[in-house]
CSV table of C-alpha atoms (C1' of nucleotides) in Angstrom, one decimal:
chain,number,residue,atom,x,y,z
A,1,MET,CA,-22.3,6.7,12.3
A,2,ILE,CA,-18.8,6.9,11.0
A,3,ALA,CA,-16.8,10.0,10.0
A,4,MET,CA,-14.2,9.8,7.3
A,5,VAL,CA,-11.5,12.4,7.2
A,6,ASP,CA,-9.2,12.7,4.2
A,7,CYS,CA,-6.5,15.3,3.5
A,8,ASN,CA,-6.8,17.1,0.1
A,9,SER,CA,-3.9,16.4,-2.3
A,10,PHE,CA,-1.9,15.4,0.8
A,11,TYR,CA,1.7,15.3,-0.4
A,12,ALA,CA,1.3,18.5,-2.4
A,13,SER,CA,-0.4,20.2,0.5
A,14,CYS,CA,2.4,19.2,2.9
A,15,GLU,CA,4.9,20.9,0.5
A,16,GLN,CA,2.7,24.0,0.2
A,17,VAL,CA,2.4,24.5,4.0
A,18,PHE,CA,6.0,25.5,4.1
A,19,ARG,CA,6.0,27.5,0.9
A,20,PRO,CA,3.5,30.3,1.1
A,21,ASP,CA,4.9,31.6,-2.2
A,22,LEU,CA,3.2,28.6,-3.8
A,23,TRP,CA,-0.2,29.0,-2.4
A,24,GLY,CA,-2.8,29.0,-5.2
A,25,LYS,CA,-0.2,27.8,-7.7
A,26,PRO,CA,0.1,24.4,-9.4
A,27,VAL,CA,2.3,21.9,-7.5
A,28,VAL,CA,3.0,18.2,-8.2
A,29,VAL,CA,5.0,15.5,-6.2
A,30,LEU,CA,7.0,12.9,-8.0
A,31,SER,CA,7.5,9.2,-7.3
A,32,ASN,CA,10.7,7.6,-6.2
A,33,ASN,CA,13.5,8.2,-8.7
A,34,ASP,CA,11.5,11.2,-9.9
A,35,GLY,CA,9.9,8.8,-12.3
A,36,CYS,CA,6.3,9.9,-12.5
A,37,ILE,CA,3.7,12.1,-10.9
A,38,ILE,CA,2.0,10.7,-7.8
A,39,ALA,CA,0.2,13.7,-6.4
A,40,ALA,CA,-1.1,17.0,-7.8
A,41,ASN,CA,-2.9,19.9,-6.1
A,42,LYS,CA,-6.1,21.3,-7.4
A,43,GLU,CA,-4.4,23.9,-9.6
A,44,ALA,CA,-2.2,21.3,-11.2
A,45,LYS,CA,-5.2,18.9,-11.7
A,46,GLN,CA,-7.0,21.7,-13.6
A,47,LEU,CA,-4.3,21.6,-16.2
A,48,THR,CA,-5.9,18.5,-17.8
A,49,HIS,CA,-2.9,17.6,-19.9
A,50,ILE,CA,-1.1,16.4,-16.8
A,51,PRO,CA,-2.1,12.8,-16.4
A,52,MET,CA,-1.4,11.1,-13.1
A,53,PHE,CA,1.3,8.5,-13.2
A,54,GLU,CA,2.6,9.8,-16.5
A,55,ALA,CA,6.4,9.5,-17.0
A,56,VAL,CA,7.9,12.8,-16.0
A,57,PHE,CA,10.4,13.0,-18.8
A,58,LYS,CA,7.6,12.8,-21.3
A,59,ILE,CA,5.7,15.8,-19.9
A,60,LYS,CA,8.5,17.9,-18.4
A,61,HIS,CA,7.9,20.6,-21.0
A,62,ILE,CA,4.3,20.9,-20.0
A,63,LEU,CA,5.3,21.3,-16.4
A,64,ILE,CA,7.7,24.0,-17.3
A,65,GLU,CA,5.4,25.9,-19.7
A,66,ASN,CA,2.7,26.0,-17.0
A,67,LYS,CA,5.1,27.0,-14.3
A,68,VAL,CA,4.2,23.9,-12.2
A,69,THR,CA,6.5,23.5,-9.2
A,70,PHE,CA,7.6,19.9,-8.8
A,71,PHE,CA,9.0,18.1,-5.7
A,72,SER,CA,10.7,14.7,-5.2
A,73,SER,CA,8.8,12.8,-2.6
A,74,ASN,CA,9.8,13.6,1.0
A,75,TYR,CA,8.2,10.8,3.0
A,76,THR,CA,9.9,11.9,6.2
A,77,LEU,CA,7.9,15.1,6.0
A,78,TYR,CA,4.6,13.5,4.9
A,79,GLY,CA,4.8,10.8,7.7
A,80,GLU,CA,5.4,13.4,10.4
A,81,MET,CA,2.6,15.7,9.1
A,82,SER,CA,0.3,12.7,9.0
A,83,GLN,CA,1.0,12.0,12.7
A,84,ARG,CA,0.1,15.6,13.6
A,85,VAL,CA,-3.3,15.2,11.8
A,86,MET,CA,-3.9,11.8,13.5
A,87,HIS,CA,-3.2,13.2,17.0
A,88,ILE,CA,-5.7,16.0,16.4
A,89,LEU,CA,-8.3,13.4,15.3
A,90,GLU,CA,-7.8,11.5,18.5
A,91,THR,CA,-9.2,14.5,20.4
A,92,PHE,CA,-12.5,14.2,18.5
A,93,SER,CA,-13.4,10.5,19.1
A,94,PRO,CA,-12.2,7.8,21.5
A,95,SER,CA,-12.0,5.4,18.5
A,96,VAL,CA,-9.9,6.3,15.4
A,97,GLU,CA,-8.9,3.9,12.6
A,98,VAL,CA,-5.9,5.3,10.8
A,99,TYR,CA,-6.6,3.9,7.3
A,100,SER,CA,-3.7,5.4,5.3
A,101,ILE,CA,-1.1,8.2,5.5
A,102,ASP,CA,-3.8,10.8,4.8
A,103,GLU,CA,-7.1,9.2,5.9
A,104,ALA,CA,-8.8,8.0,9.0
A,105,PHE,CA,-12.2,6.8,10.1
A,106,LEU,CA,-13.7,8.0,13.4
A,107,ASP,CA,-16.3,6.1,15.3
A,108,VAL,CA,-19.0,8.6,16.2
A,109,HIS,CA,-21.8,6.2,17.1
A,110,GLY,CA,-23.7,7.3,20.1
A,111,PHE,CA,-23.0,11.0,19.4
A,112,THR,CA,-26.7,11.4,19.8
A,113,TYR,CA,-26.7,15.0,21.0
A,114,VAL,CA,-24.0,16.2,18.7
A,115,ASP,CA,-24.8,18.2,15.6
A,116,LEU,CA,-22.7,16.2,13.1
A,117,ARG,CA,-22.3,19.0,10.6
A,118,ALA,CA,-20.9,21.3,13.2
A,119,TYR,CA,-18.7,18.5,14.5
A,120,GLY,CA,-17.3,17.9,11.0
A,121,THR,CA,-16.7,21.6,10.5
A,122,ASP,CA,-14.9,21.7,13.8
A,123,ILE,CA,-12.6,18.9,12.7
A,124,LYS,CA,-11.9,20.6,9.4
A,125,GLU,CA,-11.1,24.0,11.0
A,126,ARG,CA,-9.0,22.7,13.8
A,127,ILE,CA,-6.8,20.6,11.5
A,128,TYR,CA,-6.3,23.6,9.2
A,129,ARG,CA,-5.6,25.9,12.1
A,130,TYR,CA,-3.0,23.5,13.8
A,131,THR,CA,-1.3,22.1,10.7
A,132,GLY,CA,-2.1,24.2,7.7
A,133,LEU,CA,-3.5,21.2,5.9
A,134,PRO,CA,-7.0,21.2,4.2
A,135,VAL,CA,-9.2,18.2,4.8
A,136,GLY,CA,-12.7,16.9,3.8
A,137,VAL,CA,-15.1,15.2,6.2
A,138,GLY,CA,-17.8,12.7,5.3
A,139,ILE,CA,-20.2,11.3,7.9
A,140,ALA,CA,-22.5,8.4,7.2
A,141,PRO,CA,-23.8,5.1,8.7
A,142,THR,CA,-21.2,2.8,6.9
A,143,LYS,CA,-17.6,3.1,5.8
A,144,VAL,CA,-18.5,2.9,2.1
A,145,LEU,CA,-21.1,5.7,2.5
A,146,ALA,CA,-18.7,7.8,4.6
A,147,LYS,CA,-16.2,7.5,1.8
A,148,LEU,CA,-18.8,8.7,-0.6
A,149,ALA,CA,-19.9,11.5,1.7
A,150,ASN,CA,-16.2,12.5,1.9
A,151,ARG,CA,-16.0,12.6,-1.9
A,152,MET,CA,-19.2,14.7,-2.2
A,153,SER,CA,-17.8,17.1,0.5
A,154,LYS,CA,-15.0,18.0,-1.9
A,155,LYS,CA,-16.7,17.8,-5.3
A,156,LEU,CA,-19.8,19.7,-4.5
A,157,PRO,CA,-19.0,23.3,-3.4
A,158,GLU,CA,-22.2,23.7,-1.4
A,159,TYR,CA,-21.0,21.2,1.2
A,160,ASN,CA,-17.8,23.2,1.8
A,161,HIS,CA,-15.8,20.1,2.6
A,162,VAL,CA,-18.2,18.7,5.2
A,163,CYS,CA,-21.0,16.3,4.1
A,164,VAL,CA,-23.3,14.3,6.4
A,165,LEU,CA,-25.6,11.5,5.0
A,166,ASP,CA,-27.8,11.0,8.0
A,167,THR,CA,-31.2,10.3,6.4
A,168,ASP,CA,-32.4,7.7,3.8
A,169,ALA,CA,-33.4,10.5,1.4
A,170,LYS,CA,-29.8,12.0,1.5
A,171,ARG,CA,-28.4,8.5,1.0
A,172,LEU,CA,-30.5,7.9,-2.1
A,173,ALA,CA,-29.6,11.3,-3.5
A,174,ALA,CA,-25.9,10.5,-3.0
A,175,LEU,CA,-26.4,7.2,-4.9
A,176,GLU,CA,-28.1,9.0,-7.7
A,177,TRP,CA,-25.2,11.4,-7.9
A,178,ALA,CA,-22.2,9.0,-7.7
A,179,ASP,CA,-20.7,7.4,-10.7
A,180,ILE,CA,-20.2,3.7,-10.2
A,181,GLY,CA,-16.4,4.1,-10.5
A,182,ASP,CA,-16.5,6.6,-7.6
A,183,ILE,CA,-17.4,3.9,-5.1
A,184,TRP,CA,-14.7,2.7,-2.8
A,185,GLY,CA,-13.7,-0.8,-3.8
A,186,ILE,CA,-14.9,-0.6,-7.4
A,187,GLY,CA,-11.8,-0.2,-9.5
A,188,SER,CA,-11.4,0.1,-13.2
A,189,LYS,CA,-12.1,-3.6,-14.1
A,190,HIS,CA,-15.3,-3.8,-12.3
A,191,ARG,CA,-16.4,-0.3,-13.5
A,192,LYS,CA,-16.0,-1.4,-17.1
A,193,ARG,CA,-17.9,-4.6,-16.6
A,194,LEU,CA,-20.7,-2.8,-14.8
A,195,GLN,CA,-20.9,-0.1,-17.4
A,196,ALA,CA,-21.2,-2.8,-20.1
A,197,ILE,CA,-24.4,-4.0,-18.6
A,198,GLY,CA,-25.8,-0.5,-18.1
A,199,VAL,CA,-24.8,0.2,-14.6
A,200,PHE,CA,-23.5,3.8,-14.6
A,201,LYS,CA,-24.5,5.2,-11.2
A,202,ALA,CA,-24.3,3.8,-7.7
A,203,ILE,CA,-28.1,3.7,-7.6
A,204,ASP,CA,-28.1,1.3,-10.6
A,205,PHE,CA,-25.6,-0.9,-8.8
A,206,VAL,CA,-27.8,-1.3,-5.6
A,207,LYS,CA,-30.7,-2.3,-7.9
A,208,LEU,CA,-28.8,-5.3,-9.2
A,209,PRO,CA,-29.8,-8.6,-7.6
A,210,LEU,CA,-27.5,-9.5,-4.8
A,211,ALA,CA,-27.0,-13.0,-6.2
A,212,TRP,CA,-25.5,-11.5,-9.4
A,213,VAL,CA,-23.2,-9.3,-7.4
A,214,ARG,CA,-22.1,-12.2,-5.3
A,215,LYS,CA,-21.4,-14.4,-8.3
A,216,GLU,CA,-19.6,-11.8,-10.4
A,217,MET,CA,-17.8,-9.7,-7.8
A,218,THR,CA,-17.4,-12.2,-4.9
A,219,ILE,CA,-18.0,-11.4,-1.3
A,220,VAL,CA,-16.1,-8.2,-1.8
A,221,GLY,CA,-18.8,-6.9,-4.1
A,222,GLU,CA,-21.5,-8.1,-1.8
A,223,ARG,CA,-20.2,-6.1,1.1
A,224,ILE,CA,-20.0,-2.9,-1.0
A,225,TRP,CA,-23.6,-3.5,-2.1
A,226,LYS,CA,-24.8,-3.9,1.5
A,227,GLU,CA,-22.8,-1.0,2.8
A,228,LEU,CA,-24.4,1.2,0.1
A,229,GLN,CA,-27.8,0.1,1.4
A,230,GLY,CA,-26.7,1.3,4.9
A,231,THR,CA,-25.8,-2.1,6.4
A,232,PRO,CA,-22.3,-2.1,7.9
A,233,CYS,CA,-20.2,-5.0,6.7
A,234,ILE,CA,-16.7,-3.7,6.9
A,235,GLU,CA,-15.2,-3.9,10.3
A,236,PHE,CA,-14.0,-0.8,12.2
A,237,MET,CA,-10.4,-1.6,13.0
A,238,GLU,CA,-9.0,0.7,15.7
A,239,ILE,CA,-6.0,-1.5,16.4
A,240,PRO,CA,-4.3,-2.5,13.1
A,241,ASN,CA,-3.7,-6.1,12.5
A,242,PRO,CA,0.0,-7.1,12.4
A,243,LYS,CA,1.3,-7.1,8.8
A,244,LYS,CA,1.3,-10.4,7.0
A,245,ALA,CA,4.1,-9.4,4.6
A,246,ILE,CA,6.8,-6.8,4.8
A,247,GLY,CA,8.7,-6.0,1.6
A,248,THR,CA,10.5,-3.5,-0.4
A,249,ALA,CA,11.1,-3.2,-4.1
A,250,LYS,CA,12.7,0.0,-5.2
A,251,SER,CA,14.1,0.7,-8.6
A,252,PHE,CA,17.8,1.6,-8.6
A,253,GLY,CA,18.9,5.1,-9.5
A,254,GLN,CA,20.7,3.6,-12.4
A,255,LYS,CA,20.9,0.2,-14.2
A,256,LEU,CA,23.4,-2.3,-12.6
A,257,PRO,CA,25.0,-5.2,-14.3
A,258,ASP,CA,27.3,-6.1,-11.4
A,259,LEU,CA,26.2,-8.7,-8.8
A,260,GLY,CA,28.3,-7.1,-6.1
A,261,ARG,CA,26.3,-3.8,-6.4
A,262,ILE,CA,23.0,-5.7,-6.4
A,263,GLU,CA,24.1,-7.7,-3.3
A,264,GLU,CA,24.7,-4.4,-1.5
A,265,ALA,CA,21.2,-3.0,-2.4
A,266,CYS,CA,19.6,-6.3,-1.4
A,267,ALA,CA,21.4,-6.3,2.0
A,268,TYR,CA,20.3,-2.7,2.5
A,269,TYR,CA,16.7,-3.5,1.7
A,270,ILE,CA,16.8,-6.5,4.1
A,271,THR,CA,18.2,-4.2,6.8
A,272,GLU,CA,15.2,-1.9,6.3
A,273,VAL,CA,12.5,-4.6,6.3
A,274,ALA,CA,14.1,-6.4,9.2
A,275,GLU,CA,13.8,-3.2,11.3
A,276,VAL,CA,10.1,-3.0,10.5
A,277,LEU,CA,9.7,-6.7,11.3
A,278,ARG,CA,11.3,-6.3,14.7
A,279,ALA,CA,9.2,-3.2,15.4
A,280,GLN,CA,6.2,-5.4,15.0
A,281,LYS,CA,7.8,-8.1,17.2
A,282,SER,CA,7.5,-10.7,14.5
A,283,CYS,CA,9.8,-13.3,12.9
A,284,ALA,CA,9.8,-14.3,9.2
A,285,THR,CA,9.5,-17.8,7.9
A,286,TYR,CA,10.1,-17.1,4.2
A,287,ILE,CA,12.3,-14.7,2.2
A,288,HIS,CA,11.3,-14.0,-1.4
A,289,VAL,CA,13.9,-12.3,-3.6
A,290,ALA,CA,13.2,-11.1,-7.1
A,291,LEU,CA,15.4,-9.5,-9.7
A,292,TYR,CA,14.3,-7.4,-12.7
A,293,THR,CA,15.7,-5.7,-15.7
A,294,ASN,CA,14.0,-2.5,-17.0
A,295,TYR,CA,10.8,-3.7,-18.7
A,296,HIS,CA,10.2,-0.4,-20.3
A,297,SER,CA,13.5,-0.5,-22.2
A,298,THR,CA,13.4,-1.5,-25.8
A,299,ILE,CA,17.2,-1.8,-26.2
A,300,ASP,CA,18.1,-3.9,-23.2
A,301,LYS,CA,17.8,-7.7,-23.1
A,302,GLN,CA,15.0,-8.6,-20.7
A,303,TYR,CA,15.3,-11.0,-17.8
A,304,SER,CA,13.5,-11.4,-14.5
A,305,ASN,CA,13.4,-14.2,-11.9
A,306,ARG,CA,12.4,-14.9,-8.4
A,307,THR,CA,12.9,-17.4,-5.7
A,308,THR,CA,11.8,-18.2,-2.2
A,309,ILE,CA,13.9,-19.5,0.7
A,310,THR,CA,12.3,-21.2,3.7
A,311,LEU,CA,14.3,-20.4,6.8
A,312,PRO,CA,15.3,-23.3,9.0
A,313,ILE,CA,13.9,-21.4,12.0
A,314,PRO,CA,11.8,-18.1,11.6
A,315,THR,CA,13.9,-15.2,12.6
A,316,HIS,CA,14.2,-11.4,12.7
A,317,ASP,CA,17.9,-11.2,12.8
A,318,THR,CA,19.2,-8.9,10.1
A,319,PHE,CA,22.4,-10.9,9.6
A,320,THR,CA,20.7,-14.2,9.2
A,321,LEU,CA,18.2,-12.7,6.8
A,322,ILE,CA,21.0,-11.1,4.7
A,323,THR,CA,22.8,-14.4,4.5
A,324,HIS,CA,19.8,-16.2,3.1
A,325,ALA,CA,18.7,-13.4,0.9
A,326,ARG,CA,22.1,-13.4,-0.7
A,327,LYS,CA,21.8,-17.2,-1.3
A,328,ALA,CA,18.5,-16.6,-3.0
A,329,LEU,CA,20.0,-13.7,-5.1
A,330,HIS,CA,22.8,-15.9,-6.3
A,331,GLN,CA,20.3,-18.6,-7.4
A,332,ILE,CA,18.5,-16.1,-9.8
A,333,TYR,CA,21.3,-13.8,-10.9
A,334,LYS,CA,22.5,-14.2,-14.4
A,335,SER,CA,25.4,-12.1,-15.8
A,336,GLY,CA,25.0,-10.2,-19.0
A,337,TYR,CA,22.0,-8.1,-18.0
A,338,ARG,CA,21.5,-4.6,-16.8
A,339,TYR,CA,19.3,-4.8,-13.7
A,340,LYS,CA,16.9,-2.1,-12.6
A,341,LYS,CA,15.3,-3.5,-9.5
A,342,VAL,CA,15.7,-6.0,-6.7
A,343,ALA,CA,12.7,-6.9,-4.5
A,344,VAL,CA,12.8,-8.5,-1.1
A,345,ASN,CA,9.7,-9.7,0.8
A,346,LEU,CA,9.4,-11.4,4.2
A,347,THR,CA,6.3,-13.5,4.7
A,348,GLY,CA,5.1,-16.3,7.0
A,349,LEU,CA,5.3,-13.7,9.8
A,350,ILE,CA,4.6,-15.0,13.3
A,351,PRO,CA,4.9,-13.4,16.7
A,352,GLN,CA,8.5,-13.6,17.9
A,353,SER,CA,7.2,-15.3,21.1
A,354,HIS,CA,5.8,-18.2,19.1
A,355,VAL,CA,8.9,-19.3,17.2
A,356,GLN,CA,9.5,-23.0,17.2
A,357,GLY,CA,12.9,-24.6,17.1
A,358,ASN,CA,13.8,-27.7,15.2
A,359,LEU,CA,15.5,-30.9,16.2
A,360,PHE,CA,18.9,-29.3,16.0
A,361,GLU,CA,18.5,-25.7,17.0
A,362,LYS,CA,16.8,-23.9,19.8
A,363,PRO,CA,14.6,-20.9,18.7
A,364,THR,CA,16.4,-18.6,21.2
A,365,LYS,CA,19.5,-18.8,19.0
A,366,THR,CA,17.7,-17.0,16.2
A,367,THR,CA,15.6,-14.7,18.2
A,368,ASP,CA,18.1,-13.6,20.8
A,369,THR,CA,17.2,-9.9,20.4
A,370,LYS,CA,19.9,-8.2,22.5
A,371,LEU,CA,22.2,-7.5,19.6
A,372,MET,CA,19.3,-6.4,17.3
A,373,GLN,CA,17.8,-4.2,20.1
A,374,THR,CA,21.1,-2.5,20.5
A,375,LEU,CA,21.4,-2.0,16.8
A,376,ASP,CA,17.9,-0.5,16.6
A,377,VAL,CA,18.6,1.9,19.4
A,378,LEU,CA,21.8,3.1,17.9
A,379,ASN,CA,20.4,3.6,14.5
A,380,ARG,CA,17.3,5.3,15.7
A,381,LYS,CA,19.4,7.7,17.8
A,382,PHE,CA,22.3,8.4,15.4
A,383,GLY,CA,20.7,7.8,12.0
A,384,LYS,CA,20.0,4.9,9.7
A,385,THR,CA,22.9,2.5,9.2
A,386,THR,CA,25.1,4.0,11.8
A,387,VAL,CA,25.8,0.4,12.6
A,388,SER,CA,25.0,-2.1,9.9
A,389,SER,CA,26.2,-5.2,8.1
A,390,ALA,CA,29.3,-4.8,6.0
A,391,MET,CA,27.3,-6.4,3.2
A,392,ILE,CA,25.6,-3.1,2.4
A,393,GLY,CA,29.1,-1.9,1.4
A,394,THR,CA,31.0,1.3,1.9
A,395,ARG,CA,31.2,2.4,-1.7
A,396,VAL,CA,29.0,5.1,-3.2
A,397,LYS,CA,25.5,3.6,-3.3
A,398,GLU,CA,25.0,3.6,-7.1
A,399,TRP,CA,21.7,1.9,-6.6
A,400,GLU,CA,20.4,4.7,-4.4
A,401,LEU,CA,17.2,6.5,-5.4
A,402,VAL,CA,17.4,9.7,-7.3
A,403,LYS,CA,15.6,12.6,-5.6
A,404,LYS,CA,16.8,15.8,-7.2
A,405,GLU,CA,14.0,18.1,-6.0
A,406,ARG,CA,13.4,17.0,-2.4
A,407,SER,CA,12.2,19.7,-0.1
A,408,PRO,CA,13.8,20.2,3.4
A,409,ARG,CA,12.7,17.9,6.2
A,410,TYR,CA,11.3,20.9,8.0
A,411,THR,CA,9.8,19.1,10.9
A,412,THR,CA,12.4,16.5,11.8
A,413,GLN,CA,15.9,17.9,11.1
A,414,TRP,CA,17.3,20.9,13.1
A,415,ARG,CA,19.4,21.9,10.1
A,416,GLU,CA,16.4,21.9,7.8
A,417,LEU,CA,14.1,24.1,9.8
A,418,LEU,CA,12.1,26.7,7.9
A,419,ALA,CA,14.1,30.0,7.8
A,420,ILE,CA,12.1,33.2,7.7
A,421,GLY,CA,13.8,36.1,6.1
A,422,VAL,CA,13.6,39.5,7.8
A,423,MET,CA,13.2,42.5,5.5
A,424,GLY,CA,15.5,45.5,5.8
B,1,DT,C1',18.8,8.5,-20.9
B,2,DC,C1',14.4,8.9,-18.2
B,3,DT,C1',8.3,5.1,-16.6
B,4,DG,C1',6.6,4.2,-8.1
B,5,DG,C1',6.1,1.5,-4.0
B,6,DG,C1',3.7,-1.0,-0.3
B,7,DG,C1',0.0,-3.3,0.9
B,8,DT,C1',-4.8,-6.3,1.5
B,9,DC,C1',-8.4,-9.8,0.4
B,10,DC,C1',-10.5,-13.4,-2.4
B,11,DT,C1',-10.8,-17.5,-5.4
B,12,DA,C1',-9.5,-21.6,-7.9
B,13,DG,C1',-6.7,-25.4,-8.3
B,14,DG,C1',-3.2,-28.6,-7.0
B,15,DA,C1',-1.2,-31.6,-3.5
B,16,DC,C1',-1.9,-33.8,0.2
B,17,DC,C1',-4.2,-36.1,4.5
B,18,DC,C1',-7.4,-39.6,6.7
C,1,DT,C1',-19.8,-48.0,-18.8
C,2,DC,C1',-19.9,-47.0,-13.7
C,3,DT,C1',-14.1,-45.2,-8.9
C,4,DG,C1',-16.0,-41.4,-2.0
C,5,DG,C1',-16.1,-37.8,1.1
C,6,DG,C1',-14.4,-34.3,4.0
C,7,DG,C1',-10.8,-31.6,5.0
C,8,DT,C1',-6.2,-28.5,5.1
C,9,DC,C1',-2.5,-26.0,3.2
C,10,DC,C1',-0.2,-23.5,-0.3
C,11,DT,C1',0.3,-20.8,-4.5
C,12,DA,C1',-0.8,-18.0,-8.4
C,13,DG,C1',-3.5,-14.7,-10.2
C,14,DG,C1',-6.9,-11.1,-10.1
C,15,DA,C1',-8.8,-7.0,-8.2
C,16,DC,C1',-8.5,-3.4,-5.2
C,17,DC,C1',-6.6,0.4,-2.0
C,18,DC,C1',-3.5,4.6,-1.0
DNA sequence: TCTGGGGTCCTAGGACCC
DNA sequence: TCTGGGGTCCTAGGACCC
């Protein structure tokens, strides 16, 4: 059996933990640049005219009319709250797969003498008591079914956020209940195609011939089909695989026509991704750089382009990566446009211990990590970009993200700790 | 004026190898 | 008339996840 634990409206809940005055009131969290809504709590979701991912400027009046509190995203806070939840989960099972910032699978096979419903309730209550975050728990024989159980735990009040599918009768009842689009791995495209042939419920889906599913939905669909029947096909991954690509593609806070400014942003993004690359002890073989104008705009001229550079020797050296990224940027930049986004991506990631040199250069030259190690230590201790390449510039970062309504980083900054007022 | 970001996996097709 | 067979690697595009 597998348990699936998922935090309710995670980002919004994190904000509410530190704001008791907002308990029971509608709260939403905005994307980078405060562009659209990416999370909403139960109360905000009940206001049906707040669609997810809608542009904020279009519905700001609705938010204000309904007294919805909105926050810029505060990933420092959410990341740290997530770690607290994951640490608690590790006390419940020797084997935990952290699936995303707010979800984890727990391996509970062999828990023969454990009452799984009581176990799930214990998880839910302990997390709430220790962190203030509400979660749902679904327990079932496969991951896809555990995901479904988790959904039922939240949607059907009688479960009270803990649902166990431990018999075939319960499994079939769950398949009768679930809409096809509710199934993990079936997105909007497949949902529409399935509905077109009369498949509306999960139970209809498992009645389809496997050959059809395989042909129309590839092996991905086949796995979902089998998992819904109770046959595990999706591996439990306690130790995450190393990343195959590390990239960043953030929109600028404002549109930038000037190559110099874009170079600074590009160097900054490379600095960020190179740090992640080194943390994983990998080196990159390829750098992809892409440049975009604002495709939503009807008044700006549109242009976008991308290019890939193959490094002579794979590296994780920030300075080498910046040099090549800059070359790539120069290849695709055209003047006369107002740019909105630059994207950098590192791929062809290999372990740093496996870097091959070429005829003219030894690999040690590009993976001599002492300088980079020192840089990482300093920046970790004294703050991001305490020491960095001059390419990121010293001017005001015009490209920086807009975050007008960010809450304090309550759990990671001494100066932003929650202050409790004393009456009288 | 203003519209997110970071990933994964799978398949088909092209280029190439022997 | 009629043109092999077995394989790898890479990329683009599609679909999905949170």
